[in-house]
mmCIF file of C-alpha atoms in Angstrom:
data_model
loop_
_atom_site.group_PDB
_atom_site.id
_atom_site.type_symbol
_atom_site.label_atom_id
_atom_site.label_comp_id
_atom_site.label_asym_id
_atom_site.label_seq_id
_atom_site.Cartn_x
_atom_site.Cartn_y
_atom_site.Cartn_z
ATOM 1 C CA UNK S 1 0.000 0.000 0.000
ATOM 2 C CA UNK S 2 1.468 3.539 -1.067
ATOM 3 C CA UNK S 3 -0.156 6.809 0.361
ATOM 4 C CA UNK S 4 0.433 9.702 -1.476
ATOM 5 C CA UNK S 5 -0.997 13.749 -1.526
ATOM 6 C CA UNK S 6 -0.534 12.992 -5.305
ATOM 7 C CA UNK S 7 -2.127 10.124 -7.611
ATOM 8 C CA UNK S 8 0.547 10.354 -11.037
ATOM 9 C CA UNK S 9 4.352 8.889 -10.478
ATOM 10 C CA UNK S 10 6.553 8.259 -7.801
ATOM 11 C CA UNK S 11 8.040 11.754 -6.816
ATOM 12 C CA UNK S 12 6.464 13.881 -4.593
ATOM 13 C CA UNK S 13 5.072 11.140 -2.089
ATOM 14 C CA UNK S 14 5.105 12.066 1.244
ATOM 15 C CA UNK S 15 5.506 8.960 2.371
ATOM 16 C CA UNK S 16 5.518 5.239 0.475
ATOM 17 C CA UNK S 17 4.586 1.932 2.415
ATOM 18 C CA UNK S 18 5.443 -1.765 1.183
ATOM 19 C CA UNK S 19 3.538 -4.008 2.905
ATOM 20 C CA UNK S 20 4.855 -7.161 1.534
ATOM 21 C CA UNK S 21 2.649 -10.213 1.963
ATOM 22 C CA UNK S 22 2.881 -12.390 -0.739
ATOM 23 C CA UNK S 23 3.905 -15.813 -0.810
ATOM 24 C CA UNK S 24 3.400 -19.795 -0.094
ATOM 25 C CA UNK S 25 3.384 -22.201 2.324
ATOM 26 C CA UNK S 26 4.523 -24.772 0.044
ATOM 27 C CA UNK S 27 3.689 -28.434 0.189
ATOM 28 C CA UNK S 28 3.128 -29.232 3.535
ATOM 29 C CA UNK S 29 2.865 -32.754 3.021
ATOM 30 C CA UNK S 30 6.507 -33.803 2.988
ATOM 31 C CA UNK S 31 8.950 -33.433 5.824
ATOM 32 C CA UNK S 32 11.960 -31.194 5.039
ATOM 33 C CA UNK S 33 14.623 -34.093 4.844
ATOM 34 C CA UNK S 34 12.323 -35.058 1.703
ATOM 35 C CA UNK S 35 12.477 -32.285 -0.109
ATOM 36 C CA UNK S 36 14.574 -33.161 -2.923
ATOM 37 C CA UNK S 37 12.903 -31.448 -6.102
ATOM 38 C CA UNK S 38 15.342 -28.487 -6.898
ATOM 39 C CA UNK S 39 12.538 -27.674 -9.380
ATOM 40 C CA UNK S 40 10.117 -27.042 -6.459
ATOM 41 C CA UNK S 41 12.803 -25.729 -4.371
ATOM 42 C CA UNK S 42 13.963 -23.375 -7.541
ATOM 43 C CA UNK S 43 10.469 -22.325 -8.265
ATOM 44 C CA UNK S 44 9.411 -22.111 -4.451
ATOM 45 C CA UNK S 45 12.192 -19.534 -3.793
ATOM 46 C CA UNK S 46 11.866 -17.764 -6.854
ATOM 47 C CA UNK S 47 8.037 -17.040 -5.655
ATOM 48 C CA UNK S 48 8.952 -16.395 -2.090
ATOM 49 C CA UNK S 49 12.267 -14.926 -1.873
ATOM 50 C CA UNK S 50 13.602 -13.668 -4.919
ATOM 51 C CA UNK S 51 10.388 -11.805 -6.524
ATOM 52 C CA UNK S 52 10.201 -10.736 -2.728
ATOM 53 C CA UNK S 53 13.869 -9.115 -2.766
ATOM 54 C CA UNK S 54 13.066 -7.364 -6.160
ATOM 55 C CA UNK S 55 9.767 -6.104 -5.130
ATOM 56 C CA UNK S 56 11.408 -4.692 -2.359
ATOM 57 C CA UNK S 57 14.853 -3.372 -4.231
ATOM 58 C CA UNK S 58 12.428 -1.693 -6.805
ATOM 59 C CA UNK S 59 9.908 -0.453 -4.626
ATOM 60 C CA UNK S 60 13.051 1.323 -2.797
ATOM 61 C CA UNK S 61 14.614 2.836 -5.173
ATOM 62 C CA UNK S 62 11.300 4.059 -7.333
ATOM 63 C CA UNK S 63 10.682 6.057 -4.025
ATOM 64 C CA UNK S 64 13.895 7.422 -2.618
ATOM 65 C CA UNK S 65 12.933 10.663 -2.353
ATOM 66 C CA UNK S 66 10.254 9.809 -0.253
ATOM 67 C CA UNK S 67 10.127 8.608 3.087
ATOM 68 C CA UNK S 68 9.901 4.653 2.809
ATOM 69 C CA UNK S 69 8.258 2.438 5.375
ATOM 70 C CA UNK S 70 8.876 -1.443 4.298
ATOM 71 C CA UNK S 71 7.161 -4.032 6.449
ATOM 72 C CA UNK S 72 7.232 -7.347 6.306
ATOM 73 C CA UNK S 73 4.351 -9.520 7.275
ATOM 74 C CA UNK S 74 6.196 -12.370 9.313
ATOM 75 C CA UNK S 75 5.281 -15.385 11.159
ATOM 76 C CA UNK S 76 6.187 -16.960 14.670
ATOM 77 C CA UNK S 77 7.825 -19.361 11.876
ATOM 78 C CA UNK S 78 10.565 -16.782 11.365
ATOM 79 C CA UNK S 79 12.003 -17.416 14.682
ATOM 80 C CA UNK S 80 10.534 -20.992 15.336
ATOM 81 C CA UNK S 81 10.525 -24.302 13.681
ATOM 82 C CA UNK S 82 7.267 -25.902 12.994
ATOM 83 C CA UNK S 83 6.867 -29.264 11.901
ATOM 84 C CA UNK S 84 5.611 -29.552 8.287
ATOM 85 C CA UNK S 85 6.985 -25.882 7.879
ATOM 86 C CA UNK S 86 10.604 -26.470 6.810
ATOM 87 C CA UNK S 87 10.868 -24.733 3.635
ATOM 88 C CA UNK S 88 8.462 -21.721 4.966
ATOM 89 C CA UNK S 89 10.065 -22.073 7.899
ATOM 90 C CA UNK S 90 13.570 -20.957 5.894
ATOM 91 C CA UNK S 91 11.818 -18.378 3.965
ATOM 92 C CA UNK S 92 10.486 -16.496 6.824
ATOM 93 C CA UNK S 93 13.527 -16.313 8.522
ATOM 94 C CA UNK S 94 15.436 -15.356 5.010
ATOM 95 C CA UNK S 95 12.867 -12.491 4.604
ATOM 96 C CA UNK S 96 13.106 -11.588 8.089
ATOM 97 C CA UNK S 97 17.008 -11.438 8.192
ATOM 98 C CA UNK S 98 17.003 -9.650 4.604
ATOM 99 C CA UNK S 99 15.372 -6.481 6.230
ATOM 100 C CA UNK S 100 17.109 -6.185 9.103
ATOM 101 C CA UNK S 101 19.976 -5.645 6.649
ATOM 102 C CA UNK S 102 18.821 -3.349 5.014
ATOM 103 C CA UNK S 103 17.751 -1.824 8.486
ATOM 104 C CA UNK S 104 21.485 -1.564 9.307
ATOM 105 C CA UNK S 105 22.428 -0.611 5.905
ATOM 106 C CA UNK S 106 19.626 2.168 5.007
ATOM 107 C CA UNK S 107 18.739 4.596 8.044
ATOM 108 C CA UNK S 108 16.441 6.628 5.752
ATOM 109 C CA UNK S 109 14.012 3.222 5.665
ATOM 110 C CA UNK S 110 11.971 2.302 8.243
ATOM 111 C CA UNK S 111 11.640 -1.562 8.393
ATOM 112 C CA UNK S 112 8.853 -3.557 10.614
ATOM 113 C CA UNK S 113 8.827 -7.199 10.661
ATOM 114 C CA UNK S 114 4.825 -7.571 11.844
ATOM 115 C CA UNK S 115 3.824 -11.115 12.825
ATOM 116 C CA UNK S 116 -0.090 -10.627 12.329
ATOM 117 C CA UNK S 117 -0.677 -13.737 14.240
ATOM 118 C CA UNK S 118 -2.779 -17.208 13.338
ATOM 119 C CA UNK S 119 -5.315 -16.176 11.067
ATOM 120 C CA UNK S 120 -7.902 -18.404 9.218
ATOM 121 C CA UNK S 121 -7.191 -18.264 5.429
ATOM 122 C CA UNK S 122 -7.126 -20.781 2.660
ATOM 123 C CA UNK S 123 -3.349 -21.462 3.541
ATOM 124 C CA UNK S 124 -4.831 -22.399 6.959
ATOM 125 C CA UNK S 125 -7.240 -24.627 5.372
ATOM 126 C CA UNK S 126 -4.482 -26.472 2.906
ATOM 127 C CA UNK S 127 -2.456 -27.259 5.878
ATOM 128 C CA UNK S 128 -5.157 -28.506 8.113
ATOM 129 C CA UNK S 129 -5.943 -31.224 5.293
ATOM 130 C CA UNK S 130 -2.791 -31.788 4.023
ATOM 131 C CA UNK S 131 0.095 -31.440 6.832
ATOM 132 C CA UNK S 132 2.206 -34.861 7.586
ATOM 133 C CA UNK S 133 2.141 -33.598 11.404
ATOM 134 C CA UNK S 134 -0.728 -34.632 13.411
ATOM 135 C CA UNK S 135 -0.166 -32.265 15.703
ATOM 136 C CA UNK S 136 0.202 -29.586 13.404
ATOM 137 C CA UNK S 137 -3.438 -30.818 11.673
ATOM 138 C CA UNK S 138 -4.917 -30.597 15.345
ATOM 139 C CA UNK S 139 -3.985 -27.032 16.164
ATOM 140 C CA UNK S 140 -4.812 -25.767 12.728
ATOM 141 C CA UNK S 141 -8.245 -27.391 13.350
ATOM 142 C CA UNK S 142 -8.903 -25.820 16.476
ATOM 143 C CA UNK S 143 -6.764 -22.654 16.886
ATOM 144 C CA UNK S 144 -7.379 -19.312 18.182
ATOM 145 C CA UNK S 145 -7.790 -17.121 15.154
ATOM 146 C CA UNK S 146 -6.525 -13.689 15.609
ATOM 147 C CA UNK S 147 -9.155 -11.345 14.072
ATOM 148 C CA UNK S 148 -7.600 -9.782 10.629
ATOM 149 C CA UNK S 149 -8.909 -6.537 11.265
ATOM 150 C CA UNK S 150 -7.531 -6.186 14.886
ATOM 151 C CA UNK S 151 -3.955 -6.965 13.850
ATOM 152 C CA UNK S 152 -3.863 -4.607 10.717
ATOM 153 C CA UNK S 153 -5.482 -1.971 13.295
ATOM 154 C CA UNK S 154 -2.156 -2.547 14.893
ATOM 155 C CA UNK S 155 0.372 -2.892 12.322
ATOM 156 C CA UNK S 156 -1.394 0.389 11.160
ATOM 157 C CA UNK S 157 -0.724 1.972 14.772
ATOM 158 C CA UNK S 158 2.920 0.946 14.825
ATOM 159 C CA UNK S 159 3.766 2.279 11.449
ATOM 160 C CA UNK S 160 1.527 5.209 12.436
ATOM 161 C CA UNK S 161 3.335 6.161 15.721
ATOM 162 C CA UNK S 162 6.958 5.135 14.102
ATOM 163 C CA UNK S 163 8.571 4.615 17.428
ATOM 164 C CA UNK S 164 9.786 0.699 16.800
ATOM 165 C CA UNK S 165 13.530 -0.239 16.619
ATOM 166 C CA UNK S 166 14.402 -0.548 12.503
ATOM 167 C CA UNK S 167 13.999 -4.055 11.574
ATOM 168 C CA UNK S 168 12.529 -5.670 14.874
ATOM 169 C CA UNK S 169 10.149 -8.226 14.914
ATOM 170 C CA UNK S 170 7.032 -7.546 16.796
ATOM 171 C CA UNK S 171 4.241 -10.157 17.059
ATOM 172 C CA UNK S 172 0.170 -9.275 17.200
ATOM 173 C CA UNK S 173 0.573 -10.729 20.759
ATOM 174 C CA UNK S 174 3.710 -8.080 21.899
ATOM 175 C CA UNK S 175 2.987 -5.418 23.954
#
Protein backbone atom coordinates (compact mmCIF):
# COMPACT_ATOMS: atom_id res chain seq x y z
CA UNK A 1 0.00 0.00 0.00
CA UNK A 2 1.47 3.54 -1.07
CA UNK A 3 -0.16 6.81 0.36
CA UNK A 4 0.43 9.70 -1.48
CA UNK A 5 -1.00 13.75 -1.53
CA UNK A 6 -0.53 12.99 -5.30
CA UNK A 7 -2.13 10.12 -7.61
CA UNK A 8 0.55 10.35 -11.04
CA UNK A 9 4.35 8.89 -10.48
CA UNK A 10 6.55 8.26 -7.80
CA UNK A 11 8.04 11.75 -6.82
CA UNK A 12 6.46 13.88 -4.59
CA UNK A 13 5.07 11.14 -2.09
CA UNK A 14 5.10 12.07 1.24
CA UNK A 15 5.51 8.96 2.37
CA UNK A 16 5.52 5.24 0.47
CA UNK A 17 4.59 1.93 2.41
CA UNK A 18 5.44 -1.77 1.18
CA UNK A 19 3.54 -4.01 2.91
CA UNK A 20 4.86 -7.16 1.53
CA UNK A 21 2.65 -10.21 1.96
CA UNK A 22 2.88 -12.39 -0.74
CA UNK A 23 3.91 -15.81 -0.81
CA UNK A 24 3.40 -19.79 -0.09
CA UNK A 25 3.38 -22.20 2.32
CA UNK A 26 4.52 -24.77 0.04
CA UNK A 27 3.69 -28.43 0.19
CA UNK A 28 3.13 -29.23 3.53
CA UNK A 29 2.87 -32.75 3.02
CA UNK A 30 6.51 -33.80 2.99
CA UNK A 31 8.95 -33.43 5.82
CA UNK A 32 11.96 -31.19 5.04
CA UNK A 33 14.62 -34.09 4.84
CA UNK A 34 12.32 -35.06 1.70
CA UNK A 35 12.48 -32.28 -0.11
CA UNK A 36 14.57 -33.16 -2.92
CA UNK A 37 12.90 -31.45 -6.10
CA UNK A 38 15.34 -28.49 -6.90
CA UNK A 39 12.54 -27.67 -9.38
CA UNK A 40 10.12 -27.04 -6.46
CA UNK A 41 12.80 -25.73 -4.37
CA UNK A 42 13.96 -23.37 -7.54
CA UNK A 43 10.47 -22.33 -8.27
CA UNK A 44 9.41 -22.11 -4.45
CA UNK A 45 12.19 -19.53 -3.79
CA UNK A 46 11.87 -17.76 -6.85
CA UNK A 47 8.04 -17.04 -5.66
CA UNK A 48 8.95 -16.40 -2.09
CA UNK A 49 12.27 -14.93 -1.87
CA UNK A 50 13.60 -13.67 -4.92
CA UNK A 51 10.39 -11.80 -6.52
CA UNK A 52 10.20 -10.74 -2.73
CA UNK A 53 13.87 -9.12 -2.77
CA UNK A 54 13.07 -7.36 -6.16
CA UNK A 55 9.77 -6.10 -5.13
CA UNK A 56 11.41 -4.69 -2.36
CA UNK A 57 14.85 -3.37 -4.23
CA UNK A 58 12.43 -1.69 -6.81
CA UNK A 59 9.91 -0.45 -4.63
CA UNK A 60 13.05 1.32 -2.80
CA UNK A 61 14.61 2.84 -5.17
CA UNK A 62 11.30 4.06 -7.33
CA UNK A 63 10.68 6.06 -4.02
CA UNK A 64 13.90 7.42 -2.62
CA UNK A 65 12.93 10.66 -2.35
CA UNK A 66 10.25 9.81 -0.25
CA UNK A 67 10.13 8.61 3.09
CA UNK A 68 9.90 4.65 2.81
CA UNK A 69 8.26 2.44 5.38
CA UNK A 70 8.88 -1.44 4.30
CA UNK A 71 7.16 -4.03 6.45
CA UNK A 72 7.23 -7.35 6.31
CA UNK A 73 4.35 -9.52 7.27
CA UNK A 74 6.20 -12.37 9.31
CA UNK A 75 5.28 -15.38 11.16
CA UNK A 76 6.19 -16.96 14.67
CA UNK A 77 7.82 -19.36 11.88
CA UNK A 78 10.57 -16.78 11.36
CA UNK A 79 12.00 -17.42 14.68
CA UNK A 80 10.53 -20.99 15.34
CA UNK A 81 10.53 -24.30 13.68
CA UNK A 82 7.27 -25.90 12.99
CA UNK A 83 6.87 -29.26 11.90
CA UNK A 84 5.61 -29.55 8.29
CA UNK A 85 6.99 -25.88 7.88
CA UNK A 86 10.60 -26.47 6.81
CA UNK A 87 10.87 -24.73 3.64
CA UNK A 88 8.46 -21.72 4.97
CA UNK A 89 10.06 -22.07 7.90
CA UNK A 90 13.57 -20.96 5.89
CA UNK A 91 11.82 -18.38 3.96
CA UNK A 92 10.49 -16.50 6.82
CA UNK A 93 13.53 -16.31 8.52
CA UNK A 94 15.44 -15.36 5.01
CA UNK A 95 12.87 -12.49 4.60
CA UNK A 96 13.11 -11.59 8.09
CA UNK A 97 17.01 -11.44 8.19
CA UNK A 98 17.00 -9.65 4.60
CA UNK A 99 15.37 -6.48 6.23
CA UNK A 100 17.11 -6.19 9.10
CA UNK A 101 19.98 -5.65 6.65
CA UNK A 102 18.82 -3.35 5.01
CA UNK A 103 17.75 -1.82 8.49
CA UNK A 104 21.49 -1.56 9.31
CA UNK A 105 22.43 -0.61 5.90
CA UNK A 106 19.63 2.17 5.01
CA UNK A 107 18.74 4.60 8.04
CA UNK A 108 16.44 6.63 5.75
CA UNK A 109 14.01 3.22 5.67
CA UNK A 110 11.97 2.30 8.24
CA UNK A 111 11.64 -1.56 8.39
CA UNK A 112 8.85 -3.56 10.61
CA UNK A 113 8.83 -7.20 10.66
CA UNK A 114 4.82 -7.57 11.84
CA UNK A 115 3.82 -11.12 12.83
CA UNK A 116 -0.09 -10.63 12.33
CA UNK A 117 -0.68 -13.74 14.24
CA UNK A 118 -2.78 -17.21 13.34
CA UNK A 119 -5.32 -16.18 11.07
CA UNK A 120 -7.90 -18.40 9.22
CA UNK A 121 -7.19 -18.26 5.43
CA UNK A 122 -7.13 -20.78 2.66
CA UNK A 123 -3.35 -21.46 3.54
CA UNK A 124 -4.83 -22.40 6.96
CA UNK A 125 -7.24 -24.63 5.37
CA UNK A 126 -4.48 -26.47 2.91
CA UNK A 127 -2.46 -27.26 5.88
CA UNK A 128 -5.16 -28.51 8.11
CA UNK A 129 -5.94 -31.22 5.29
CA UNK A 130 -2.79 -31.79 4.02
CA UNK A 131 0.09 -31.44 6.83
CA UNK A 132 2.21 -34.86 7.59
CA UNK A 133 2.14 -33.60 11.40
CA UNK A 134 -0.73 -34.63 13.41
CA UNK A 135 -0.17 -32.26 15.70
CA UNK A 136 0.20 -29.59 13.40
CA UNK A 137 -3.44 -30.82 11.67
CA UNK A 138 -4.92 -30.60 15.34
CA UNK A 139 -3.99 -27.03 16.16
CA UNK A 140 -4.81 -25.77 12.73
CA UNK A 141 -8.25 -27.39 13.35
CA UNK A 142 -8.90 -25.82 16.48
CA UNK A 143 -6.76 -22.65 16.89
CA UNK A 144 -7.38 -19.31 18.18
CA UNK A 145 -7.79 -17.12 15.15
CA UNK A 146 -6.53 -13.69 15.61
CA UNK A 147 -9.15 -11.34 14.07
CA UNK A 148 -7.60 -9.78 10.63
CA UNK A 149 -8.91 -6.54 11.26
CA UNK A 150 -7.53 -6.19 14.89
CA UNK A 151 -3.95 -6.96 13.85
CA UNK A 152 -3.86 -4.61 10.72
CA UNK A 153 -5.48 -1.97 13.29
CA UNK A 154 -2.16 -2.55 14.89
CA UNK A 155 0.37 -2.89 12.32
CA UNK A 156 -1.39 0.39 11.16
CA UNK A 157 -0.72 1.97 14.77
CA UNK A 158 2.92 0.95 14.82
CA UNK A 159 3.77 2.28 11.45
CA UNK A 160 1.53 5.21 12.44
CA UNK A 161 3.33 6.16 15.72
CA UNK A 162 6.96 5.14 14.10
CA UNK A 163 8.57 4.62 17.43
CA UNK A 164 9.79 0.70 16.80
CA UNK A 165 13.53 -0.24 16.62
CA UNK A 166 14.40 -0.55 12.50
CA UNK A 167 14.00 -4.06 11.57
CA UNK A 168 12.53 -5.67 14.87
CA UNK A 169 10.15 -8.23 14.91
CA UNK A 170 7.03 -7.55 16.80
CA UNK A 171 4.24 -10.16 17.06
CA UNK A 172 0.17 -9.28 17.20
CA UNK A 173 0.57 -10.73 20.76
CA UNK A 174 3.71 -8.08 21.90
CA UNK A 175 2.99 -5.42 23.95
Amino acid sequence: AVVSTQSTGTEGWELAVLVNNHGSVGDTSIRMEEVSDIGYLEKYFLLNFISYQVLTSVFSDRFKASKRVCVNISSMAAVKPFQSFGCYCAIKAARMMAYQVIAEESADVRVLNYSPGPMKSPMTDDITANSHSTSIREYFASADWVDADASAAKMLKLVNEDSYQSGVQIDFYDR
